[in-house]
Amino acid sequence: MALSTTGTTKVTAIAGDGIGPEVMEATKAVLAAAGARIEWEDMMAGAEAFKKGIQSGTPRETIDSIERTGLALKGPLETPVGYGERSANVSLRKHFELYANIRPVRELPGIRTPFSGRGIDMVVVRENVEDLYAGIEYMQTPGVAECLKLISDPGSERILRFAFALAQAEGRSKLACSTKANIMKLTEGMMKRVFERISGDYPSIAPSHLIVDNCAHQMVIAPEQFDVVVMTNMNGDILSDLAAGLVGGLGVAPSSNIGDKAAMFEAVHGSAPQIAGKNLANPTALLLSAVMLLRHIGDFAAAEKVEQSIYVTLTEGKNLTGDIAAKGTGVGTDKYVAQLIENLGRKSDKPSRDYAPISVPAWSPEQGVVAAKTKEVVGVDLFIDSALGPQAVGDKLQAAVQGSAFSLLTVANRGVQVWPPVGGHTFCVDHYRARLMLAAPIGATEGQAQIADLLGRIPEGMSWMHLEKLMRFDGKDAFSKLAGE
Ligand code: NAP
């Protein structure tokens, strides 16, 4: 974060698309009135950038500004339909390695929901850069698509340590890690194992683990039980929206994206093009995101002042925007902002939490490598495109690899063994996985000739499109097994 000579903090402001400019203007006005010492660097991203042909949706000057300030407050950015290629939001998160997505979910006074009065006050921490969102997808046959789910040990440790640090900074006592480790033992299981490995470092925080489908269920039947919940990227994406719905929905949901080099704060909602430019937009979500920004830069007094003004205004229900006002009483964005400014300095019955700065050490490049004393190859999984039936695939392949370094162990179709047949009722598609084992393990960098020989033996009626080595690290098999294998 960049402190200027005048004692103010420089923050890049990206107003964004649709209602973005209106909610950004509103937010800046309330922050200025609250005495927040922020110097804005106004930058552009989103639809305008895509229209100019900038494929990432983010101009170089905007990236440079965030490089300088280390901080951004961002309005919603339209995801292009029909032009450009990627989401500017995702580009920014990936460029700055904003690995932690933070979504506070706190019951707001005056916002009635079926869960009002339950005292919901949790934070959902979502890993923001790994998992299926790496965007590594392939059509393996004309009818079968693949997406790689990449979860790393350092990536898991980084987000988990962040979640523990956040729990400590907010004076919370519990951290639940929610995964699908019962099914995806290596990927989702990675986060669970790392959680178990490091949780002892945080004795003031009670750790627990729950399976993610149960987490969804628990969030709906007893959401008040949660304090901080941490998840891998896709689980966190889905459950953080669910959690936001418990306290009033996306229109009032703030978020932040934190990395070692930068932090970006944004409302969860989109650009709401239907109401853009009509003085109807509710700026509460961006304002609450700005409250998170103020706490991030250590301006706890201004943060509390703005948060309390929002609470007072929502409680009294006077001059609210149409989406949250009592029927027929809605006012324009400008009047709501004027009311918020008038209420600055007042205290609501709902106190703000006591926050302290979050302390998370930056990660060094060396921490990206997990060493093993031994790395061996014990076989390969060969992914095969074939219109043949499972018996023919297994029999032909078995005959073809006779005399090679490999022997055929099993053939599976979407994870289910179909050769040797086990009597199941598997509906087979044209995408098989043949597991071929070496007679004895070889070194990780050896075996190129044997693999080339194997690939040359693939019989007619089959083609291979993906080969995965079956590794053994420090004597432990590092791949999933078929049932009974
Ligand atoms: P959306 O923009 O969130 O809008 C859905 C509806 O929610 C709006 O039509 C409006 O309802 C209401 N709404 C949302 N925010 C509001 C606010 N601040 N004040 C009052 N009402 C609000 O979702 P979408 O229509 O799916 O997405 C529109 C565009 O935004 C897309 O291009 C999408 O890709 C993009 N988007 C960007 C982000 C981001 O930048 N982080 C996030 C999500 C979506 P009424 O029409 O009933 O008034």
Coordinates of C-alpha atoms and ligand atoms in Angstrom, one line a residue:
M1 CA 0.0 0.0 0.0
A2 CA 1.3 3.4 -0.9
L3 CA 1.3 6.3 1.6
S4 CA 1.6 9.7 0.0
T5 CA 3.5 12.6 1.6
T6 CA 0.2 14.0 2.8
G7 CA -0.5 11.0 5.0
T8 CA -3.2 9.7 2.7
T9 CA -3.4 6.3 1.1
K10 CA -3.5 5.9 -2.6
V11 CA -6.1 3.6 -3.9
T12 CA -6.9 2.7 -7.5
A13 CA -10.6 3.2 -8.2
I14 CA -12.2 1.2 -11.1
A15 CA -15.8 2.5 -11.4
G16 CA -16.6 -0.3 -13.9
D17 CA -19.7 -0.9 -16.0
G18 CA -23.5 -0.4 -15.7
I19 CA -24.3 0.9 -12.2
G20 CA -20.6 0.9 -11.3
P21 CA -20.0 4.6 -11.8
E22 CA -23.0 5.5 -9.6
V23 CA -22.1 3.2 -6.7
M24 CA -18.5 4.3 -6.9
E25 CA -19.4 8.0 -6.8
A26 CA -21.7 7.3 -3.8
T27 CA -19.0 5.3 -2.0
K28 CA -16.3 8.0 -2.5
A29 CA -18.7 10.6 -1.2
V30 CA -19.5 8.7 2.0
L31 CA -15.8 7.9 2.6
A32 CA -14.8 11.5 2.1
A33 CA -17.5 12.7 4.5
A34 CA -16.3 10.1 7.1
G35 CA -12.8 11.6 7.0
A36 CA -11.1 8.6 5.3
R37 CA -7.8 9.9 4.0
I38 CA -7.8 8.2 0.6
E39 CA -6.3 9.6 -2.6
W40 CA -8.1 7.9 -5.6
E41 CA -6.4 7.0 -8.8
D42 CA -9.3 6.6 -11.3
M43 CA -8.7 3.9 -13.8
M44 CA -10.7 2.0 -16.4
A45 CA -11.4 -1.7 -17.0
G46 CA -14.2 -3.8 -18.4
A47 CA -16.5 -3.2 -21.3
E48 CA -14.8 0.0 -22.5
A49 CA -11.4 -1.9 -22.5
F50 CA -12.8 -4.9 -24.4
K51 CA -14.3 -2.6 -27.0
K52 CA -10.9 -1.1 -27.5
G53 CA -9.6 -4.6 -28.3
I54 CA -7.8 -5.1 -25.0
Q55 CA -8.2 -8.9 -24.6
S56 CA -7.8 -9.0 -20.8
G57 CA -10.4 -6.2 -20.3
T58 CA -7.8 -4.4 -18.2
P59 CA -5.6 -1.7 -19.8
R60 CA -1.9 -1.6 -18.9
E61 CA -2.3 1.8 -17.1
T62 CA -4.8 0.2 -14.7
I63 CA -2.5 -2.7 -13.9
D64 CA 0.4 -0.3 -13.4
S65 CA -1.8 1.8 -11.1
I66 CA -2.6 -1.2 -8.9
E67 CA 1.1 -2.2 -9.0
R68 CA 1.9 1.2 -7.5
T69 CA -0.9 1.5 -5.0
G70 CA -1.3 -2.2 -4.1
L71 CA -5.0 -1.4 -3.5
A72 CA -8.1 -1.3 -5.6
L73 CA -11.7 -0.6 -5.1
K74 CA -13.6 -1.9 -8.0
G75 CA -17.1 -1.6 -9.4
P76 CA -18.7 -4.4 -11.3
L77 CA -17.2 -5.3 -14.7
E78 CA -19.4 -6.7 -17.5
T79 CA -18.2 -10.1 -18.7
P80 CA -18.1 -9.8 -22.5
V81 CA -20.6 -11.6 -24.6
G82 CA -19.6 -11.8 -28.2
Y83 CA -16.3 -9.8 -27.9
G84 CA -13.1 -10.2 -25.9
E85 CA -12.2 -13.5 -24.5
R86 CA -12.0 -13.5 -20.7
S87 CA -13.5 -11.9 -17.7
A88 CA -11.6 -8.8 -16.6
N89 CA -12.4 -9.7 -13.0
V90 CA -10.7 -13.1 -13.3
S91 CA -7.7 -11.5 -15.2
L92 CA -7.1 -9.1 -12.3
R93 CA -7.4 -11.8 -9.7
K94 CA -4.9 -14.0 -11.6
H95 CA -2.5 -11.2 -12.5
F96 CA -2.1 -10.1 -8.9
E97 CA -2.3 -13.6 -7.5
L98 CA -5.2 -12.5 -5.2
Y99 CA -5.4 -15.9 -3.6
A100 CA -7.8 -15.2 -0.8
N101 CA -11.4 -14.2 -1.4
I102 CA -13.1 -12.9 1.7
R103 CA -16.9 -12.7 2.0
P104 CA -18.2 -11.5 5.4
V105 CA -21.8 -12.6 5.9
R106 CA -23.4 -10.6 8.7
E107 CA -27.0 -10.1 9.4
L108 CA -27.8 -6.4 8.6
P109 CA -30.3 -4.5 10.7
G110 CA -33.4 -3.6 8.8
I111 CA -32.9 -6.1 6.1
R112 CA -35.6 -8.7 6.6
T113 CA -34.8 -12.2 5.5
P114 CA -36.2 -15.6 6.6
F115 CA -33.1 -15.9 8.8
S116 CA -33.4 -12.5 10.5
G117 CA -32.8 -12.7 14.3
R118 CA -30.6 -15.7 14.1
G119 CA -27.4 -13.7 14.6
I120 CA -25.6 -14.8 11.5
D121 CA -22.1 -13.5 11.6
M122 CA -19.6 -15.5 9.6
V123 CA -16.8 -15.0 7.1
V124 CA -16.5 -17.3 4.1
V125 CA -12.8 -17.6 2.9
R126 CA -12.5 -19.0 -0.6
E127 CA -9.3 -20.0 -2.3
N128 CA -9.3 -17.8 -5.3
V129 CA -6.7 -19.0 -7.9
E130 CA -6.5 -22.8 -8.0
D131 CA -9.0 -25.6 -8.5
L132 CA -11.1 -26.0 -11.6
Y133 CA -10.8 -22.3 -12.1
A134 CA -7.4 -22.6 -13.6
G135 CA -9.4 -23.0 -16.8
I136 CA -7.5 -26.0 -18.1
E137 CA -10.1 -27.7 -20.2
Y138 CA -10.0 -30.0 -23.2
M139 CA -12.5 -31.8 -25.4
Q140 CA -10.9 -35.3 -25.3
T141 CA -13.3 -36.8 -27.8
P142 CA -16.0 -35.0 -29.7
G143 CA -18.4 -36.0 -26.9
V144 CA -16.3 -35.9 -23.8
A145 CA -14.8 -32.8 -22.1
E146 CA -12.2 -32.7 -19.4
C147 CA -11.3 -30.0 -16.8
L148 CA -8.3 -30.3 -14.6
K149 CA -8.7 -29.7 -10.9
L150 CA -5.3 -28.5 -9.6
I151 CA -4.9 -28.1 -5.8
S152 CA -1.5 -27.5 -4.4
D153 CA -0.1 -28.1 -0.9
P154 CA 1.4 -24.5 -0.8
G155 CA -1.7 -23.0 -2.2
S156 CA -3.8 -24.8 0.4
E157 CA -1.4 -23.8 3.2
R158 CA -1.4 -20.2 2.1
I159 CA -5.2 -19.9 2.2
L160 CA -5.6 -21.9 5.4
R161 CA -3.0 -19.8 7.2
F162 CA -4.8 -16.7 5.9
A163 CA -8.1 -18.0 7.3
F164 CA -6.6 -18.7 10.7
A165 CA -5.0 -15.2 10.7
L166 CA -8.3 -13.6 9.8
A167 CA -10.1 -15.5 12.5
Q168 CA -7.5 -14.3 15.0
A169 CA -7.7 -10.7 13.8
E170 CA -11.4 -10.6 14.1
G171 CA -11.4 -12.2 17.6
R172 CA -13.2 -15.3 16.3
S173 CA -12.9 -18.7 18.0
K174 CA -13.7 -21.3 15.3
L175 CA -12.5 -22.2 11.8
A176 CA -14.4 -24.8 9.8
C177 CA -12.6 -26.3 6.8
S178 CA -15.1 -27.7 4.3
T179 CA -14.1 -30.0 1.6
K180 CA -15.2 -33.0 -0.6
A181 CA -12.3 -35.0 0.7
N182 CA -14.4 -38.1 1.0
I183 CA -14.6 -38.4 -2.8
M184 CA -11.6 -36.4 -4.1
K185 CA -9.1 -37.8 -1.7
L186 CA -6.0 -36.3 -3.3
T187 CA -7.3 -32.8 -4.4
E188 CA -9.9 -31.9 -1.9
G189 CA -8.1 -34.2 0.6
M190 CA -5.0 -32.0 0.2
M191 CA -6.8 -29.1 1.8
K192 CA -8.1 -31.3 4.6
R193 CA -4.7 -32.8 5.3
V194 CA -2.9 -29.4 5.3
F195 CA -5.6 -28.1 7.6
E196 CA -5.0 -30.9 10.0
R197 CA -1.2 -30.4 9.7
I198 CA -1.2 -26.7 10.6
S199 CA -4.2 -26.2 12.8
G200 CA -2.1 -26.8 16.0
D201 CA -0.2 -23.6 15.2
Y202 CA -3.4 -21.6 16.2
P203 CA -4.4 -22.8 19.7
S204 CA -6.9 -20.0 20.1
I205 CA -9.0 -21.2 17.1
A206 CA -11.0 -24.4 17.4
P207 CA -10.7 -26.3 14.1
S208 CA -13.3 -28.5 12.6
H209 CA -13.8 -30.2 9.2
L210 CA -17.1 -30.9 7.5
I211 CA -18.0 -32.3 4.1
V212 CA -19.1 -29.6 1.7
D213 CA -22.6 -31.0 1.0
N214 CA -23.3 -31.1 4.7
C215 CA -21.8 -27.6 5.0
A216 CA -24.5 -26.3 2.5
H217 CA -27.1 -28.1 4.5
Q218 CA -25.8 -26.8 7.9
M219 CA -25.6 -23.2 6.5
V220 CA -29.3 -23.3 5.7
I221 CA -30.6 -25.1 8.9
A222 CA -28.2 -23.6 11.5
P223 CA -26.1 -20.8 9.9
E224 CA -25.5 -19.1 13.2
Q225 CA -23.1 -22.0 14.2
F226 CA -20.4 -20.8 11.7
D227 CA -17.6 -18.3 12.6
V228 CA -15.1 -18.6 9.7
V229 CA -15.4 -21.2 6.9
V230 CA -12.6 -21.9 4.5
M231 CA -13.0 -23.8 1.2
T232 CA -11.4 -24.6 -2.2
N233 CA -12.3 -22.3 -5.1
M234 CA -15.5 -23.8 -6.6
N235 CA -17.0 -24.9 -3.3
G236 CA -16.3 -21.5 -1.9
D237 CA -17.8 -19.8 -5.0
I238 CA -21.1 -21.6 -4.6
L239 CA -21.4 -21.6 -0.8
S240 CA -20.3 -17.9 -0.4
D241 CA -23.3 -16.9 -2.6
L242 CA -25.5 -19.2 -0.6
A243 CA -24.3 -17.6 2.6
A244 CA -24.9 -14.1 1.1
G245 CA -28.4 -15.1 0.4
L246 CA -29.0 -15.8 4.1
V247 CA -28.5 -12.1 5.0
G248 CA -30.1 -10.2 2.2
G249 CA -28.5 -11.3 -1.1
L250 CA -25.9 -10.1 -3.4
G251 CA -27.1 -6.5 -3.5
V252 CA -25.7 -5.9 0.0
A253 CA -22.7 -8.4 -0.1
P254 CA -19.2 -7.1 0.1
S255 CA -16.0 -8.9 -0.7
S256 CA -12.2 -8.6 -0.9
N257 CA -9.5 -10.4 -2.9
I258 CA -6.2 -10.4 -1.1
G259 CA -2.7 -11.3 -2.3
D260 CA 0.8 -10.7 -1.1
K261 CA 1.3 -7.8 -3.5
A262 CA -2.2 -6.3 -3.8
A263 CA -5.7 -6.3 -2.5
M264 CA -8.9 -5.6 -4.4
F265 CA -12.3 -4.8 -2.8
E266 CA -15.5 -5.2 -4.7
A267 CA -19.3 -5.6 -4.3
V268 CA -20.4 -9.1 -5.2
H269 CA -23.2 -8.0 -7.5
G270 CA -22.9 -7.3 -11.2
S271 CA -23.4 -4.2 -13.3
A272 CA -27.2 -4.4 -13.3
P273 CA -27.5 -2.8 -16.7
Q274 CA -31.3 -2.6 -16.5
I275 CA -31.1 0.1 -13.8
A276 CA -27.8 1.7 -14.8
G277 CA -27.9 5.5 -15.0
K278 CA -31.3 5.8 -13.4
N279 CA -30.2 6.8 -9.9
L280 CA -31.7 3.6 -8.6
A281 CA -28.6 1.6 -7.7
N282 CA -27.9 0.6 -4.1
P283 CA -24.3 1.4 -3.2
T284 CA -24.3 -0.6 0.2
A285 CA -22.4 -3.6 -1.1
L286 CA -19.6 -1.4 -2.5
L287 CA -19.6 0.8 0.6
L288 CA -19.3 -2.3 2.8
S289 CA -16.4 -3.4 0.6
A290 CA -14.8 0.0 1.1
V291 CA -15.3 -0.6 4.9
M292 CA -13.2 -3.7 4.4
L293 CA -10.6 -1.7 2.5
L294 CA -10.4 0.9 5.3
R295 CA -9.8 -1.9 7.9
H296 CA -7.2 -3.4 5.5
I297 CA -5.2 -0.1 5.5
G298 CA -5.6 0.2 9.3
D299 CA -8.2 3.1 9.3
F300 CA -10.4 1.3 11.8
A301 CA -12.1 4.5 13.0
A302 CA -13.4 5.5 9.6
A303 CA -14.4 1.9 8.9
E304 CA -16.5 1.8 12.0
K305 CA -18.0 5.2 11.3
V306 CA -19.2 4.2 7.9
E307 CA -20.4 0.8 9.0
Q308 CA -22.3 2.3 11.9
S309 CA -23.9 4.9 9.7
I310 CA -25.1 2.1 7.3
Y311 CA -26.5 0.1 10.3
V312 CA -28.3 3.2 11.7
T313 CA -29.7 4.1 8.3
L314 CA -31.0 0.6 7.6
T315 CA -32.5 0.3 11.1
E316 CA -34.4 3.5 10.8
G317 CA -35.5 2.6 7.2
K318 CA -35.6 6.3 6.1
N319 CA -34.4 7.2 2.6
L320 CA -33.4 3.7 1.4
T321 CA -33.1 2.7 -2.2
G322 CA -36.0 0.9 -3.8
D323 CA -34.5 -2.6 -3.6
I324 CA -34.3 -2.5 0.2
A325 CA -36.9 0.1 1.2
A326 CA -40.4 -0.7 2.4
K327 CA -42.8 -0.9 -0.5
G328 CA -43.4 2.5 -2.2
T329 CA -40.9 4.4 0.0
G330 CA -37.7 3.9 -2.2
V331 CA -35.6 7.0 -3.0
G332 CA -32.7 7.6 -5.4
T333 CA -29.1 6.7 -4.8
D334 CA -28.3 10.4 -4.1
K335 CA -30.9 10.7 -1.3
Y336 CA -29.7 7.5 0.3
V337 CA -26.1 8.7 0.2
A338 CA -27.2 12.0 1.8
Q339 CA -28.9 10.1 4.5
L340 CA -25.8 8.0 5.1
I341 CA -23.7 11.1 5.3
E342 CA -26.1 12.7 7.8
N343 CA -25.9 9.6 10.0
L344 CA -22.1 9.5 10.1
G345 CA -21.0 9.7 13.8
R346 CA -24.2 8.0 15.1
K347 CA -24.0 4.5 16.8
S348 CA -26.5 1.7 16.1
D349 CA -27.6 -0.9 18.6
K350 CA -25.6 -3.4 16.5
P351 CA -21.9 -2.9 17.4
S352 CA -19.1 -3.4 14.9
R353 CA -16.8 -6.2 15.7
D354 CA -13.4 -5.4 17.2
Y355 CA -10.9 -5.8 14.4
A356 CA -7.1 -5.9 14.5
P357 CA -4.8 -5.9 11.5
I358 CA -4.4 -9.3 9.8
S359 CA -0.8 -10.5 9.9
V360 CA 0.1 -13.0 7.1
P361 CA 3.7 -13.4 6.0
A362 CA 4.3 -13.1 2.2
W363 CA 5.2 -16.4 0.5
S364 CA 8.6 -16.8 -1.1
P365 CA 9.0 -18.5 -4.5
E366 CA 10.9 -21.4 -2.8
Q367 CA 7.8 -22.3 -0.9
G368 CA 6.1 -23.3 -4.1
V369 CA 8.1 -26.6 -4.2
V370 CA 7.3 -29.6 -2.0
A371 CA 10.4 -31.9 -2.1
A372 CA 10.4 -35.7 -1.9
K373 CA 13.4 -37.9 -1.2
T374 CA 12.3 -40.4 -3.9
K375 CA 10.1 -39.9 -7.0
E376 CA 9.4 -43.1 -8.9
V377 CA 7.1 -44.1 -11.8
V378 CA 5.2 -47.3 -11.3
G379 CA 3.0 -47.2 -14.5
V380 CA 0.9 -45.0 -16.7
D381 CA -2.8 -44.2 -17.2
L382 CA -3.5 -43.9 -20.9
F383 CA -6.6 -42.1 -21.9
I384 CA -8.0 -43.6 -25.1
D385 CA -10.6 -42.4 -27.6
S386 CA -12.3 -45.5 -29.0
A387 CA -15.8 -46.4 -30.4
L388 CA -15.1 -50.0 -29.5
G389 CA -16.9 -51.7 -26.6
P390 CA -15.0 -52.2 -23.3
Q391 CA -14.2 -55.9 -23.8
A392 CA -12.7 -55.3 -27.3
V393 CA -10.7 -52.3 -25.9
G394 CA -9.2 -54.4 -23.0
D395 CA -8.5 -57.5 -25.1
K396 CA -6.9 -55.7 -28.0
L397 CA -4.8 -53.5 -25.7
Q398 CA -3.7 -56.4 -23.6
A399 CA -2.5 -58.3 -26.7
A400 CA -0.8 -55.2 -28.1
V401 CA 1.3 -54.5 -25.0
Q402 CA 2.6 -58.1 -24.8
G403 CA 6.4 -57.9 -24.8
S404 CA 6.5 -54.2 -23.8
A405 CA 7.7 -52.9 -20.4
F406 CA 4.0 -52.5 -19.3
S407 CA 1.2 -54.9 -18.6
L408 CA -2.5 -53.9 -18.7
L409 CA -4.1 -53.9 -15.2
T410 CA -7.6 -52.4 -15.8
V411 CA -9.6 -50.4 -18.3
A412 CA -12.1 -47.9 -16.8
N413 CA -14.9 -45.8 -18.3
R414 CA -15.4 -42.5 -16.5
G415 CA -13.9 -44.0 -13.3
V416 CA -15.6 -47.4 -13.4
Q417 CA -13.8 -50.6 -14.1
V418 CA -15.1 -52.2 -17.3
W419 CA -12.1 -54.5 -18.1
P420 CA -11.6 -57.1 -16.8
P421 CA -15.4 -57.1 -16.5
V422 CA -16.8 -56.8 -13.0
G423 CA -20.5 -57.3 -14.0
G424 CA -21.6 -53.7 -13.5
H425 CA -24.2 -51.9 -15.7
T426 CA -21.8 -49.2 -16.9
F427 CA -22.9 -47.1 -19.8
C428 CA -19.7 -46.6 -21.8
V429 CA -18.8 -43.5 -23.8
D430 CA -15.9 -43.3 -26.2
H431 CA -13.4 -42.4 -23.5
Y432 CA -11.4 -45.1 -21.8
R433 CA -8.6 -45.0 -19.2
A434 CA -6.2 -47.9 -19.4
R435 CA -4.0 -48.5 -16.4
L436 CA -0.7 -50.0 -17.4
M437 CA 1.8 -51.1 -14.8
L438 CA 5.6 -51.5 -15.0
A439 CA 7.1 -54.7 -13.7
A440 CA 9.3 -52.6 -11.3
P441 CA 9.4 -48.9 -10.4
I442 CA 11.8 -46.6 -12.4
G443 CA 13.1 -43.1 -11.7
A444 CA 10.8 -40.1 -12.5
T445 CA 13.0 -39.0 -15.4
E446 CA 13.5 -42.5 -16.9
G447 CA 11.4 -44.7 -19.1
Q448 CA 11.0 -42.4 -22.1
A449 CA 11.9 -45.2 -24.5
Q450 CA 9.5 -47.6 -22.9
I451 CA 6.7 -45.1 -23.0
A452 CA 7.4 -44.3 -26.6
D453 CA 7.3 -48.0 -27.4
L454 CA 4.0 -48.3 -25.6
L455 CA 2.4 -45.5 -27.5
G456 CA 3.6 -47.0 -30.7
R457 CA 1.7 -50.2 -29.9
I458 CA -1.8 -48.7 -29.6
P459 CA -3.9 -50.9 -31.8
E460 CA -6.2 -49.9 -34.7
G461 CA -9.6 -48.5 -33.6
M462 CA -8.1 -46.6 -30.7
S463 CA -6.1 -43.3 -30.3
W464 CA -4.5 -41.9 -27.2
M465 CA -5.0 -38.3 -26.2
H466 CA -3.6 -38.1 -22.7
L467 CA -1.0 -39.9 -20.7
E468 CA -0.6 -39.6 -17.0
K469 CA 2.3 -41.1 -15.1
L470 CA 1.5 -43.1 -12.0
M471 CA 3.9 -41.7 -9.4
R472 CA 5.2 -43.0 -6.1
F473 CA 6.6 -40.3 -3.8
D474 CA 8.7 -41.4 -0.9
G475 CA 7.4 -44.9 -1.4
K476 CA 3.8 -43.9 -1.3
D477 CA 1.5 -44.4 -4.3
A478 CA 0.3 -40.9 -5.5
F479 CA -2.8 -41.7 -7.6
S480 CA -6.3 -42.8 -7.0
K481 CA -7.2 -46.5 -7.3
L482 CA -10.3 -48.1 -8.8
A483 CA -12.5 -50.0 -6.3
G484 CA -10.9 -53.4 -5.6
E485 CA -7.6 -52.4 -7.2
Ligands
NAP1 P1 -26.4 -8.2 -11.5 O1 -25.7 -7.2 -12.3 O2 -25.9 -8.4 -10.1 O3 -27.9 -7.9 -11.5 C1 -29.0 -8.7 -11.2 C2 -30.2 -7.9 -10.6 O4 -29.9 -7.6 -9.2 C3 -30.3 -6.5 -11.2 O5 -31.0 -6.5 -12.4 C4 -31.0 -5.8 -10.1 O6 -32.3 -6.2 -10.0 C5 -30.3 -6.3 -8.8 N1 -29.1 -5.6 -8.4 C6 -27.8 -6.0 -8.4 N2 -27.1 -5.0 -7.8 C7 -27.9 -4.1 -7.4 C8 -27.7 -2.8 -6.7 N3 -26.4 -2.4 -6.3 N4 -28.7 -2.0 -6.5 C9 -29.9 -2.4 -6.8 N5 -30.2 -3.6 -7.5 C10 -29.2 -4.4 -7.8 O7 -26.3 -9.7 -12.2 P2 -26.4 -10.1 -13.7 O8 -27.5 -9.4 -14.4 O9 -26.3 -11.5 -13.8 O10 -25.0 -9.5 -14.4 C11 -24.9 -8.3 -15.2 C12 -23.5 -8.1 -15.6 O11 -22.6 -8.0 -14.5 C13 -22.9 -9.3 -16.4 O12 -22.1 -8.8 -17.5 C14 -22.0 -10.1 -15.4 O13 -21.0 -10.8 -16.1 C15 -21.5 -8.9 -14.6 N6 -21.1 -9.3 -13.3 C16 -19.9 -8.7 -12.8 C17 -19.5 -9.0 -11.5 C18 -18.2 -8.4 -11.0 O14 -17.7 -7.5 -11.6 N7 -17.7 -8.8 -9.9 C19 -20.2 -9.9 -10.7 C20 -21.4 -10.5 -11.2 C21 -21.8 -10.1 -12.5 P3 -33.6 -5.4 -10.6 O15 -33.4 -5.5 -12.0 O16 -34.7 -6.3 -10.1 O17 -33.6 -4.1 -10.1

